[in-house]
mmCIF file of C-alpha atoms in Angstrom:
data_model
loop_
_atom_site.group_PDB
_atom_site.id
_atom_site.type_symbol
_atom_site.label_atom_id
_atom_site.label_comp_id
_atom_site.label_asym_id
_atom_site.label_seq_id
_atom_site.Cartn_x
_atom_site.Cartn_y
_atom_site.Cartn_z
ATOM 1 C CA MET A 1 148.164 12.607 84.859
ATOM 2 C CA ILE A 2 145.163 12.471 87.139
ATOM 3 C CA GLY A 3 142.387 10.378 85.747
ATOM 4 C CA ARG A 4 138.477 11.029 86.074
ATOM 5 C CA GLY A 5 137.175 11.607 89.450
ATOM 6 C CA ARG A 6 137.270 14.307 92.338
ATOM 7 C CA LEU A 7 140.467 14.468 94.329
ATOM 8 C CA CYS A 8 139.869 16.181 97.534
ATOM 9 C CA LYS A 9 143.201 16.000 98.789
ATOM 10 C CA THR A 10 146.291 13.437 97.776
ATOM 11 C CA TYR A 11 149.209 12.358 99.824
ATOM 12 C CA TYR A 12 151.437 9.798 98.195
ATOM 13 C CA GLY A 13 154.353 7.981 98.879
ATOM 14 C CA LEU A 14 156.312 5.603 96.905
ATOM 15 C CA ARG A 15 158.468 2.725 97.785
ATOM 16 C CA LEU A 16 159.917 1.367 94.764
ATOM 17 C CA LEU A 17 161.654 -1.836 94.207
ATOM 18 C CA HIS A 18 162.368 -3.518 91.158
ATOM 19 C CA PHE A 19 163.850 -6.601 89.658
ATOM 20 C CA VAL A 20 164.361 -8.017 86.278
ATOM 21 C CA SER A 21 162.895 -11.344 85.401
ATOM 22 C CA SER A 22 163.662 -13.628 82.632
ATOM 23 C CA GLY A 23 161.250 -11.845 80.304
ATOM 24 C CA SER A 24 162.902 -8.331 81.226
ATOM 25 C CA LEU A 25 159.510 -7.199 82.717
ATOM 26 C CA VAL A 26 159.989 -4.337 85.288
ATOM 27 C CA ALA A 27 157.829 -4.938 88.264
ATOM 28 C CA TRP A 28 156.856 -1.898 90.272
ATOM 29 C CA GLN A 29 155.833 -2.299 94.030
ATOM 30 C CA ALA A 30 154.083 0.780 95.560
ATOM 31 C CA GLU A 31 152.481 2.020 98.570
ATOM 32 C CA VAL A 32 149.797 4.425 97.724
ATOM 33 C CA GLN A 33 147.796 6.537 100.495
ATOM 34 C CA VAL A 34 144.982 8.494 98.868
ATOM 35 C CA ILE A 35 142.852 10.791 101.338
ATOM 36 C CA PRO A 36 139.770 10.531 100.108
ATOM 37 C CA VAL A 37 139.143 9.477 96.578
ATOM 38 C CA LEU A 38 135.700 9.073 95.299
ATOM 39 C CA ASN A 39 136.775 7.450 92.038
ATOM 40 C CA MET A 40 139.618 5.717 90.245
ATOM 41 C CA GLU A 41 142.496 7.833 90.223
ATOM 42 C CA THR A 42 145.598 7.546 87.932
ATOM 43 C CA ILE A 43 148.960 8.692 88.217
ATOM 44 C CA ASN A 44 151.308 8.832 85.278
ATOM 45 C CA THR A 45 154.775 8.179 86.460
ATOM 46 C CA HIS A 46 156.090 9.911 83.168
ATOM 47 C CA GLU A 47 154.890 13.362 84.493
ATOM 48 C CA SER A 48 157.505 15.177 86.700
ATOM 49 C CA THR A 49 154.771 17.087 88.215
ATOM 50 C CA LEU A 50 151.256 16.239 89.498
ATOM 51 C CA GLN A 51 148.787 18.431 87.171
ATOM 52 C CA LEU A 52 145.641 19.437 88.924
ATOM 53 C CA VAL A 53 144.179 21.375 86.103
ATOM 54 C CA PRO A 54 144.512 19.651 82.733
ATOM 55 C CA SER A 55 142.197 22.201 81.178
ATOM 56 C CA ARG A 56 144.470 24.986 81.787
ATOM 57 C CA ARG A 57 147.018 22.971 79.842
ATOM 58 C CA ASN A 58 144.388 22.429 76.760
ATOM 59 C CA LEU A 59 143.658 26.326 77.033
ATOM 60 C CA CYS A 60 147.489 27.171 76.772
ATOM 61 C CA HIS A 61 147.867 24.681 73.934
ATOM 62 C CA VAL A 62 144.913 26.292 72.074
ATOM 63 C CA LEU A 63 146.287 29.740 72.648
ATOM 64 C CA GLN A 64 149.676 28.631 71.409
ATOM 65 C CA LYS A 65 148.153 27.172 68.112
ATOM 66 C CA ALA A 66 146.072 30.437 67.559
ATOM 67 C CA ARG A 67 149.272 32.377 67.984
ATOM 68 C CA GLU A 68 151.333 30.300 65.700
ATOM 69 C CA ARG A 69 148.556 30.440 63.122
ATOM 70 C CA ILE A 70 148.273 34.492 63.299
ATOM 71 C CA PHE A 71 151.491 35.817 63.897
ATOM 72 C CA THR A 72 153.083 34.425 60.402
ATOM 73 C CA TRP A 73 154.709 36.257 57.722
ATOM 74 C CA LYS A 74 151.676 35.167 55.207
ATOM 75 C CA VAL A 75 149.296 36.693 57.412
ATOM 76 C CA LEU A 76 150.968 39.868 57.943
ATOM 77 C CA LYS A 77 151.787 39.989 54.269
ATOM 78 C CA ILE A 78 148.167 39.438 53.278
ATOM 79 C CA LEU A 79 147.042 41.923 56.149
ATOM 80 C CA VAL A 80 149.411 44.727 54.692
ATOM 81 C CA LEU A 81 148.529 44.250 51.097
ATOM 82 C CA GLY A 82 144.951 43.907 51.926
ATOM 83 C CA GLN A 83 144.853 47.299 53.419
ATOM 84 C CA MET A 84 147.013 48.800 50.658
ATOM 85 C CA LEU A 85 144.315 47.744 48.220
ATOM 86 C CA SER A 86 141.893 49.560 50.861
ATOM 87 C CA LEU A 87 143.674 52.815 50.331
ATOM 88 C CA PHE A 88 143.760 52.387 46.619
ATOM 89 C CA ILE A 89 139.962 51.978 46.642
ATOM 90 C CA CYS A 90 140.075 54.947 48.897
ATOM 91 C CA GLY A 91 142.035 57.154 46.636
ATOM 92 C CA THR A 92 139.496 56.403 43.710
ATOM 93 C CA ALA A 93 136.372 57.141 45.945
ATOM 94 C CA VAL A 94 137.798 60.499 47.108
ATOM 95 C CA THR A 95 139.133 61.673 43.841
ATOM 96 C CA SER A 96 135.783 60.690 42.239
ATOM 97 C CA GLN A 97 133.876 62.520 44.783
ATOM 98 C CA TYR A 98 136.126 65.597 44.594
ATOM 99 C CA LEU A 99 135.481 65.778 40.870
ATOM 100 C CA ALA A 100 131.945 65.564 41.275
ATOM 101 C CA GLU A 101 131.315 67.865 44.288
ATOM 102 C CA ILE A 102 133.715 70.659 43.538
ATOM 103 C CA TYR A 103 134.174 70.435 39.997
ATOM 104 C CA LYS A 104 130.793 68.911 38.704
ATOM 105 C CA VAL A 105 132.542 66.332 36.887
ATOM 106 C CA ASP A 106 130.662 63.209 36.853
ATOM 107 C CA THR A 107 132.437 60.656 34.140
ATOM 108 C CA PRO A 108 132.677 57.232 35.782
ATOM 109 C CA MET A 109 133.087 55.523 32.384
ATOM 110 C CA LEU A 110 135.671 57.996 31.328
ATOM 111 C CA GLN A 111 137.857 57.387 34.407
ATOM 112 C CA SER A 112 137.631 53.508 33.890
ATOM 113 C CA PHE A 113 138.344 53.810 30.303
ATOM 114 C CA ILE A 114 141.700 55.462 31.332
ATOM 115 C CA ASN A 115 142.559 52.532 33.670
ATOM 116 C CA TYR A 116 141.747 50.042 30.894
ATOM 117 C CA CYS A 117 144.217 51.958 28.469
ATOM 118 C CA LEU A 118 146.967 51.950 31.071
ATOM 119 C CA LEU A 119 146.425 48.121 31.429
ATOM 120 C CA PHE A 120 146.718 47.817 27.547
ATOM 121 C CA LEU A 121 149.852 49.802 27.371
ATOM 122 C CA VAL A 122 151.643 47.971 30.188
ATOM 123 C CA TYR A 123 150.367 44.258 30.417
ATOM 124 C CA THR A 124 148.950 43.617 26.784
ATOM 125 C CA VAL A 125 152.105 45.061 25.368
ATOM 126 C CA TRP A 126 154.018 42.816 27.620
ATOM 127 C CA LEU A 127 152.134 39.716 26.302
ATOM 128 C CA ALA A 128 152.788 40.879 22.764
ATOM 129 C CA PHE A 129 156.697 40.373 23.262
ATOM 130 C CA ARG A 130 155.995 36.772 24.648
ATOM 131 C CA LYS A 131 156.009 33.819 22.476
ATOM 132 C CA GLY A 132 154.402 30.384 22.297
ATOM 133 C CA GLU A 133 151.418 29.805 24.666
ATOM 134 C CA ASN A 134 152.039 32.757 26.714
ATOM 135 C CA GLY A 135 152.094 35.072 23.990
ATOM 136 C CA LEU A 136 149.396 37.404 23.062
ATOM 137 C CA LEU A 137 148.569 35.887 19.703
ATOM 138 C CA TYR A 138 147.950 32.386 20.806
ATOM 139 C CA ILE A 139 145.839 33.637 23.985
ATOM 140 C CA VAL A 140 143.598 35.812 21.522
ATOM 141 C CA ARG A 141 143.140 33.019 19.147
ATOM 142 C CA ASN A 142 142.236 30.386 21.540
ATOM 143 C CA LYS A 143 140.433 32.366 24.496
ATOM 144 C CA TRP A 144 139.176 35.650 22.912
ATOM 145 C CA TRP A 145 135.423 35.072 23.566
ATOM 146 C CA LYS A 146 136.177 34.041 27.377
ATOM 147 C CA TYR A 147 137.922 37.328 27.921
ATOM 148 C CA ILE A 148 135.471 39.379 26.136
ATOM 149 C CA LEU A 149 132.870 38.099 28.508
ATOM 150 C CA LEU A 150 135.133 38.955 31.483
ATOM 151 C CA ALA A 151 135.728 42.430 30.101
ATOM 152 C CA ILE A 152 131.946 42.966 30.012
ATOM 153 C CA VAL A 153 131.538 41.969 33.537
ATOM 154 C CA ASP A 154 134.400 43.845 34.926
ATOM 155 C CA VAL A 155 133.424 46.984 33.139
ATOM 156 C CA GLU A 156 129.638 46.817 33.818
ATOM 157 C CA ALA A 157 130.573 45.974 37.540
ATOM 158 C CA ASN A 158 132.757 49.142 37.799
ATOM 159 C CA TYR A 159 129.958 51.491 36.379
ATOM 160 C CA SER A 160 127.071 49.886 38.188
ATOM 161 C CA ILE A 161 128.611 50.553 41.432
ATOM 162 C CA VAL A 162 129.493 54.272 40.687
ATOM 163 C CA LYS A 163 126.263 54.864 39.159
ATOM 164 C CA ALA A 164 124.439 53.725 42.115
ATOM 165 C CA TYR A 165 125.700 56.625 44.218
ATOM 166 C CA GLN A 166 123.449 59.107 42.060
ATOM 167 C CA PHE A 167 120.298 57.222 42.973
ATOM 168 C CA THR A 168 120.696 55.922 46.304
ATOM 169 C CA SER A 169 122.563 56.733 49.603
ATOM 170 C CA ILE A 170 126.049 55.803 50.853
ATOM 171 C CA THR A 171 124.626 53.622 53.647
ATOM 172 C CA SER A 172 122.803 51.421 51.173
ATOM 173 C CA VAL A 173 125.745 51.226 48.909
ATOM 174 C CA GLN A 174 127.766 49.861 51.900
ATOM 175 C CA LEU A 175 124.962 47.430 53.188
ATOM 176 C CA LEU A 176 124.231 46.041 49.842
ATOM 177 C CA ASP A 177 127.707 46.020 48.553
ATOM 178 C CA CYS A 178 128.319 43.105 50.842
ATOM 179 C CA VAL A 179 126.196 40.915 49.073
ATOM 180 C CA GLY A 180 128.902 40.258 46.772
ATOM 181 C CA ILE A 181 130.709 38.505 49.599
ATOM 182 C CA PRO A 182 128.266 35.353 50.031
ATOM 183 C CA VAL A 183 128.022 35.511 46.141
ATOM 184 C CA LEU A 184 131.639 35.256 45.847
ATOM 185 C CA MET A 185 131.993 32.209 48.677
ATOM 186 C CA ALA A 186 129.237 30.191 46.510
ATOM 187 C CA LEU A 187 130.883 30.826 43.154
ATOM 188 C CA SER A 188 134.255 29.731 44.750
ATOM 189 C CA TRP A 189 132.493 26.626 46.122
ATOM 190 C CA PHE A 190 131.029 25.366 42.530
ATOM 191 C CA ILE A 191 133.636 26.876 40.410
ATOM 192 C CA LEU A 192 137.015 26.802 42.153
ATOM 193 C CA ARG A 193 135.662 23.768 44.457
ATOM 194 C CA SER A 194 136.910 25.725 47.462
ATOM 195 C CA ARG A 195 135.863 24.319 50.728
ATOM 196 C CA TYR A 196 135.488 26.501 53.912
ATOM 197 C CA ARG A 197 135.953 25.601 57.685
ATOM 198 C CA LEU A 198 133.847 26.910 60.640
ATOM 199 C CA ILE A 199 136.368 29.836 61.431
ATOM 200 C CA HIS A 200 135.761 31.234 57.844
ATOM 201 C CA TYR A 201 131.848 31.631 58.122
ATOM 202 C CA LEU A 202 132.402 33.095 61.532
ATOM 203 C CA ALA A 203 135.036 35.519 60.199
ATOM 204 C CA VAL A 204 132.559 36.493 57.486
ATOM 205 C CA VAL A 205 129.683 37.267 60.296
ATOM 206 C CA VAL A 206 132.335 39.469 62.310
ATOM 207 C CA CYS A 207 133.183 41.458 59.106
ATOM 208 C CA LEU A 208 129.724 41.886 58.292
ATOM 209 C CA LEU A 209 129.284 43.143 61.870
ATOM 210 C CA GLY A 210 131.680 45.760 61.353
ATOM 211 C CA VAL A 211 130.080 46.936 58.291
ATOM 212 C CA GLY A 212 126.672 47.186 60.289
ATOM 213 C CA THR A 213 128.615 49.419 62.919
ATOM 214 C CA MET A 214 129.929 51.540 60.123
ATOM 215 C CA VAL A 215 126.633 52.008 58.631
ATOM 216 C CA GLY A 216 125.186 52.698 62.205
ATOM 217 C CA ALA A 217 127.970 55.360 62.512
ATOM 218 C CA ASP A 218 126.820 56.997 59.135
ATOM 219 C CA VAL A 219 123.129 56.957 60.304
ATOM 220 C CA LEU A 220 124.119 58.638 63.558
ATOM 221 C CA ALA A 221 126.173 61.195 61.599
ATOM 222 C CA GLY A 222 123.319 62.083 59.046
ATOM 223 C CA ARG A 223 125.358 60.794 56.062
ATOM 224 C CA GLU A 224 122.461 58.375 54.792
ATOM 225 C CA GLN A 225 120.678 60.872 53.405
ATOM 226 C CA GLY A 226 121.165 60.779 49.846
ATOM 227 C CA LYS A 227 120.210 63.110 46.856
ATOM 228 C CA ALA A 228 118.494 60.171 45.086
ATOM 229 C CA SER A 229 115.216 60.303 42.977
ATOM 230 C CA ASP A 230 114.743 56.698 43.004
ATOM 231 C CA MET A 231 116.260 54.623 45.539
ATOM 232 C CA LEU A 232 115.138 51.403 44.012
ATOM 233 C CA ILE A 233 117.053 51.837 41.014
ATOM 234 C CA GLY A 234 120.144 52.644 43.062
ATOM 235 C CA ASP A 235 119.824 49.686 45.270
ATOM 236 C CA VAL A 236 119.372 47.373 42.381
ATOM 237 C CA LEU A 237 122.530 48.791 40.713
ATOM 238 C CA VAL A 238 124.688 48.195 43.916
ATOM 239 C CA ILE A 239 123.320 44.390 43.960
ATOM 240 C CA LEU A 240 124.264 44.106 40.355
ATOM 241 C CA GLY A 241 127.470 45.673 40.773
ATOM 242 C CA ALA A 242 128.378 43.507 43.687
ATOM 243 C CA ALA A 243 127.435 40.235 41.927
ATOM 244 C CA LEU A 244 129.147 41.168 38.893
ATOM 245 C CA TYR A 245 132.133 42.012 41.008
ATOM 246 C CA ALA A 246 132.047 38.517 42.541
ATOM 247 C CA VAL A 247 131.835 36.884 39.100
ATOM 248 C CA SER A 248 135.164 38.955 37.994
ATOM 249 C CA ASN A 249 136.889 38.132 41.279
ATOM 250 C CA VAL A 250 136.310 34.207 40.897
ATOM 251 C CA CYS A 251 137.639 34.475 37.371
ATOM 252 C CA GLU A 252 140.495 36.422 38.325
ATOM 253 C CA GLU A 253 141.470 34.000 40.997
ATOM 254 C CA TYR A 254 141.273 31.151 38.615
ATOM 255 C CA VAL A 255 143.324 32.721 36.155
ATOM 256 C CA VAL A 256 146.270 34.224 38.456
ATOM 257 C CA LYS A 257 146.589 30.703 40.181
ATOM 258 C CA ASN A 258 146.298 28.502 37.171
ATOM 259 C CA LEU A 259 147.645 30.754 34.444
ATOM 260 C CA THR A 260 149.509 34.023 34.882
ATOM 261 C CA ARG A 261 148.915 37.449 36.385
ATOM 262 C CA GLU A 262 149.929 39.066 32.984
ATOM 263 C CA GLU A 263 147.609 37.104 30.912
ATOM 264 C CA PHE A 264 144.727 38.199 33.207
ATOM 265 C CA LEU A 265 145.496 41.951 32.904
ATOM 266 C CA GLY A 266 146.699 41.848 29.584
ATOM 267 C CA MET A 267 143.559 40.385 28.345
ATOM 268 C CA LEU A 268 141.559 42.832 30.546
ATOM 269 C CA GLY A 269 143.299 45.860 29.233
ATOM 270 C CA LEU A 270 142.701 44.886 25.639
ATOM 271 C CA PHE A 271 139.069 43.812 25.718
ATOM 272 C CA GLY A 272 138.352 46.298 28.550
ATOM 273 C CA THR A 273 139.644 49.088 26.413
ATOM 274 C CA PHE A 274 137.464 48.083 23.623
ATOM 275 C CA VAL A 275 134.158 47.574 25.737
ATOM 276 C CA SER A 276 134.521 50.583 27.811
ATOM 277 C CA GLY A 277 135.488 52.977 24.825
ATOM 278 C CA ILE A 278 132.313 51.984 23.072
ATOM 279 C CA GLN A 279 130.325 52.364 26.347
ATOM 280 C CA LEU A 280 131.966 55.673 26.769
ATOM 281 C CA MET A 281 130.881 57.169 23.631
ATOM 282 C CA ILE A 282 127.272 56.074 24.205
ATOM 283 C CA VAL A 283 126.611 57.145 27.714
ATOM 284 C CA GLU A 284 129.122 60.031 28.429
ATOM 285 C CA TYR A 285 129.938 61.688 25.062
ATOM 286 C CA ASN A 286 127.896 65.046 25.997
ATOM 287 C CA ALA A 287 129.385 64.855 29.718
ATOM 288 C CA ILE A 288 132.919 64.681 28.457
ATOM 289 C CA GLY A 289 132.493 67.937 26.176
ATOM 290 C CA ASN A 290 131.319 69.953 29.289
ATOM 291 C CA ILE A 291 134.098 69.408 31.320
ATOM 292 C CA GLN A 292 135.953 72.669 32.324
ATOM 293 C CA TRP A 293 139.457 71.417 31.771
ATOM 294 C CA ASP A 294 142.337 72.985 33.859
ATOM 295 C CA TRP A 295 145.388 71.576 35.622
ATOM 296 C CA LYS A 296 143.493 70.626 38.834
ATOM 297 C CA VAL A 297 141.064 68.615 36.991
ATOM 298 C CA GLY A 298 143.724 66.821 35.012
ATOM 299 C CA LEU A 299 145.534 66.077 38.388
ATOM 300 C CA LEU A 300 142.551 64.587 39.829
ATOM 301 C CA PHE A 301 142.103 62.273 36.993
ATOM 302 C CA ALA A 302 145.676 61.298 36.827
ATOM 303 C CA ALA A 303 145.383 60.536 40.779
ATOM 304 C CA PHE A 304 142.414 58.213 40.075
ATOM 305 C CA ALA A 305 143.852 56.496 37.315
ATOM 306 C CA LEU A 306 147.073 55.812 39.074
ATOM 307 C CA CYS A 307 145.114 54.467 42.503
ATOM 308 C CA MET A 308 142.827 52.390 39.827
ATOM 309 C CA PHE A 309 145.887 51.145 37.956
ATOM 310 C CA SER A 310 147.551 50.079 41.194
ATOM 311 C CA LEU A 311 144.565 48.598 42.522
ATOM 312 C CA TYR A 312 144.434 46.176 39.392
ATOM 313 C CA SER A 313 148.015 45.522 39.158
ATOM 314 C CA VAL A 314 148.284 44.491 43.006
ATOM 315 C CA MET A 315 145.084 42.498 43.600
ATOM 316 C CA PRO A 316 146.173 39.613 41.727
ATOM 317 C CA VAL A 317 149.097 39.310 43.992
ATOM 318 C CA VAL A 318 147.090 39.144 47.096
ATOM 319 C CA ILE A 319 144.555 36.832 45.626
ATOM 320 C CA ARG A 320 147.241 34.491 44.487
ATOM 321 C CA ILE A 321 148.748 33.896 47.880
ATOM 322 C CA SER A 322 145.181 34.156 49.651
ATOM 323 C CA SER A 323 141.811 34.173 47.968
ATOM 324 C CA ALA A 324 139.530 36.471 46.308
ATOM 325 C CA THR A 325 137.171 35.943 49.547
ATOM 326 C CA SER A 326 139.754 37.382 51.721
ATOM 327 C CA VAL A 327 140.688 40.139 49.520
ATOM 328 C CA ASN A 328 136.940 41.254 49.663
ATOM 329 C CA LEU A 329 136.898 41.025 53.348
ATOM 330 C CA GLY A 330 140.227 43.115 53.681
ATOM 331 C CA ILE A 331 138.765 45.887 51.532
ATOM 332 C CA LEU A 332 135.819 46.469 53.583
ATOM 333 C CA THR A 333 138.078 48.921 55.456
ATOM 334 C CA ALA A 334 138.231 51.426 52.572
ATOM 335 C CA ASP A 335 135.246 53.208 53.840
ATOM 336 C CA MET A 336 136.923 54.077 56.946
ATOM 337 C CA TYR A 337 139.891 55.470 55.148
ATOM 338 C CA SER A 338 137.479 57.582 52.935
ATOM 339 C CA LEU A 339 135.972 58.879 55.939
ATOM 340 C CA LEU A 340 139.263 60.192 57.123
ATOM 341 C CA PHE A 341 139.917 62.087 54.129
ATOM 342 C CA GLY A 342 136.384 63.158 54.283
ATOM 343 C CA LEU A 343 136.845 64.867 57.678
ATOM 344 C CA PHE A 344 139.208 67.338 56.052
ATOM 345 C CA LEU A 345 137.814 67.637 52.456
ATOM 346 C CA PHE A 346 134.213 67.330 52.622
ATOM 347 C CA GLY A 347 133.593 68.092 56.310
ATOM 348 C CA TYR A 348 132.516 64.901 57.490
ATOM 349 C CA SER A 349 131.485 64.489 61.370
ATOM 350 C CA PHE A 350 133.446 61.607 63.059
ATOM 351 C CA SER A 351 132.140 58.950 65.461
ATOM 352 C CA ILE A 352 133.914 56.748 67.807
ATOM 353 C CA LEU A 353 131.831 53.851 66.061
ATOM 354 C CA TYR A 354 134.124 54.238 62.999
ATOM 355 C CA ILE A 355 137.011 53.051 65.016
ATOM 356 C CA LEU A 356 135.125 50.202 66.574
ATOM 357 C CA ALA A 357 133.837 49.123 63.078
ATOM 358 C CA PHE A 358 137.477 49.145 61.644
ATOM 359 C CA VAL A 359 138.722 47.013 64.695
ATOM 360 C CA VAL A 360 135.791 44.636 64.151
ATOM 361 C CA ILE A 361 136.382 44.379 60.466
ATOM 362 C CA MET A 362 140.234 43.860 61.048
ATOM 363 C CA VAL A 363 139.486 41.270 63.677
ATOM 364 C CA GLY A 364 137.307 39.269 61.111
ATOM 365 C CA PHE A 365 139.852 39.632 58.298
ATOM 366 C CA ILE A 366 142.527 38.304 60.458
ATOM 367 C CA MET A 367 140.419 35.260 61.620
ATOM 368 C CA TYR A 368 139.737 34.313 57.938
ATOM 369 C CA CYS A 369 143.465 34.574 56.972
ATOM 370 C CA SER A 370 144.519 32.493 59.924
ATOM 371 C CA THR A 371 143.265 29.421 58.537
ATOM 372 C CA SER A 372 143.652 28.341 54.727
ATOM 373 C CA THR A 373 140.744 26.925 52.790
ATOM 374 C CA TYR A 374 140.995 23.561 50.869
ATOM 375 C CA SER A 375 140.109 22.060 47.690
ATOM 376 C CA ALA A 376 137.362 19.358 47.216
ATOM 377 C CA GLU A 377 139.980 17.294 45.399
ATOM 378 C CA THR A 378 142.195 17.221 48.446
ATOM 379 C CA PRO A 379 140.415 16.503 51.622
ATOM 380 C CA ALA A 380 141.150 18.465 54.685
ATOM 381 C CA GLU A 381 143.622 16.965 56.880
ATOM 382 C CA GLN A 382 142.028 15.438 59.929
ATOM 383 C CA PRO A 383 143.893 15.168 63.384
ATOM 384 C CA ASP A 384 144.234 11.719 64.820
ATOM 385 C CA ALA A 385 141.445 11.352 67.361
ATOM 386 C CA HIS A 386 143.604 9.786 69.738
ATOM 387 C CA ASN A 387 146.597 11.878 69.323
ATOM 388 C CA ALA A 388 146.242 15.356 67.873
ATOM 389 C CA ASP A 389 150.012 16.154 68.168
ATOM 390 C CA GLY A 390 150.672 13.848 64.639
ATOM 391 C CA PRO A 391 152.259 10.596 63.940
ATOM 392 C CA GLU A 392 155.781 11.459 65.381
ATOM 393 C CA LYS A 393 154.094 11.840 68.636
ATOM 394 C CA GLU A 394 152.197 8.716 68.442
ATOM 395 C CA ASP A 395 155.255 6.674 67.401
ATOM 396 C CA GLU A 396 156.936 8.013 70.523
ATOM 397 C CA ALA A 397 154.062 6.990 72.781
ATOM 398 C CA GLN A 398 154.434 3.369 71.239
ATOM 399 C CA GLU A 399 157.930 3.073 71.696
ATOM 400 C CA GLU A 400 157.907 4.374 75.547
ATOM 401 C CA PRO A 401 154.767 2.753 77.187
ATOM 402 C CA ALA A 402 153.392 4.635 80.191
ATOM 403 C CA HIS A 403 153.846 2.872 83.431
ATOM 404 C CA ASN A 404 150.589 3.948 85.315
ATOM 405 C CA LEU A 405 149.818 3.427 89.038
ATOM 406 C CA GLN A 406 146.041 2.847 89.532
ATOM 407 C CA TYR A 407 144.340 2.940 92.899
ATOM 408 C CA ILE A 408 140.838 1.557 93.224
ATOM 409 C CA PRO A 409 138.972 2.129 96.383
ATOM 410 C CA GLY A 410 137.824 -0.942 98.238
ATOM 411 C CA GLU A 411 140.593 -3.045 96.202
ATOM 412 C CA PRO A 412 144.066 -3.955 96.640
ATOM 413 C CA SER A 413 146.747 -1.920 95.296
ATOM 414 C CA ALA A 414 147.174 -2.795 91.655
ATOM 415 C CA VAL A 415 150.352 -2.127 89.530
ATOM 416 C CA SER A 416 149.970 -1.944 85.683
ATOM 417 C CA ALA A 417 152.051 -1.134 82.842
ATOM 418 C CA HIS A 418 150.276 -0.015 79.564
#
């Protein structure tokens, strides 16, 4: 190991003699020639080779650590499941748009009501067969008001986002929907006591840059022109929906990590069916009566319900192994998948910027997932300032002291053992 200083050219020869004294101290005698040396140089006799560029080793070490964090089964699983969620969202968007543009069916509340009914039939009934604290009766008796509030938040979040498309443009929805990410991180900070590292903030910025690239592609393609009569109402609905989604996702993360996934979905199915059913009769009673039912319309409703039910069923799994924030970053690619379907179904124009946006979002998503967040109750582990390789390496270093040969210009040769 070469210490600080500038080494122009080094020639060294060692003539080593040793003897064992009464104190078992090993003495080394060396002849060292250095031409020329501007400062003190240190050669570590434990090293088999002379390392002239230590920064290169540090860079390789950093790259190796990054590779070990990124190329893991956990990150791969989160990545795959996150894109599965994006495809489910894409399915709900495409079927809704097809119903609205081709068959003039605009009933977002009815579509949500069908999803909550499916959650009720599967997960609420599942809870009904359980006993004790995990059973339906116990949960309803002790937590009913909490889940009613959660159901209201979730129902209105879905309705606000879908309704916003009637007033504002796709571009505005894409941009303003990102408001939910910082809101979600803030809620996680205060409610879940999650703590983020610098790489998490950088990852969010990278993902938002990807969204900005996608919006730019929409502007160039002319998709930003909405048929809205009042853009302000639409923008407010998007912000409201994004904030409500953030609240719903934080509650979901708390329940699935501290209680059970079945409890969350079962209670959401029970009270979500009740809340959405009442709102359905108020806001879409006439629209439902005007639907011209045929097998194609029924198939589109079924496809929407299947995608939405799958989204609600899989999302708690992904949140449990990661976090609500990482899930929301991962599903930013849903617009990209919707575009691919739109090329064939709605005549969208393609731009290479969409591919760039997808890549940027995925890079940010992988960056976020590569490093885990930590809780305020358990402080993050800090590597030792003197030995970043951990206590085992430090113990080994203490057991085998390094014998260094130090040469100081203008002074006699000195031999020391540290």
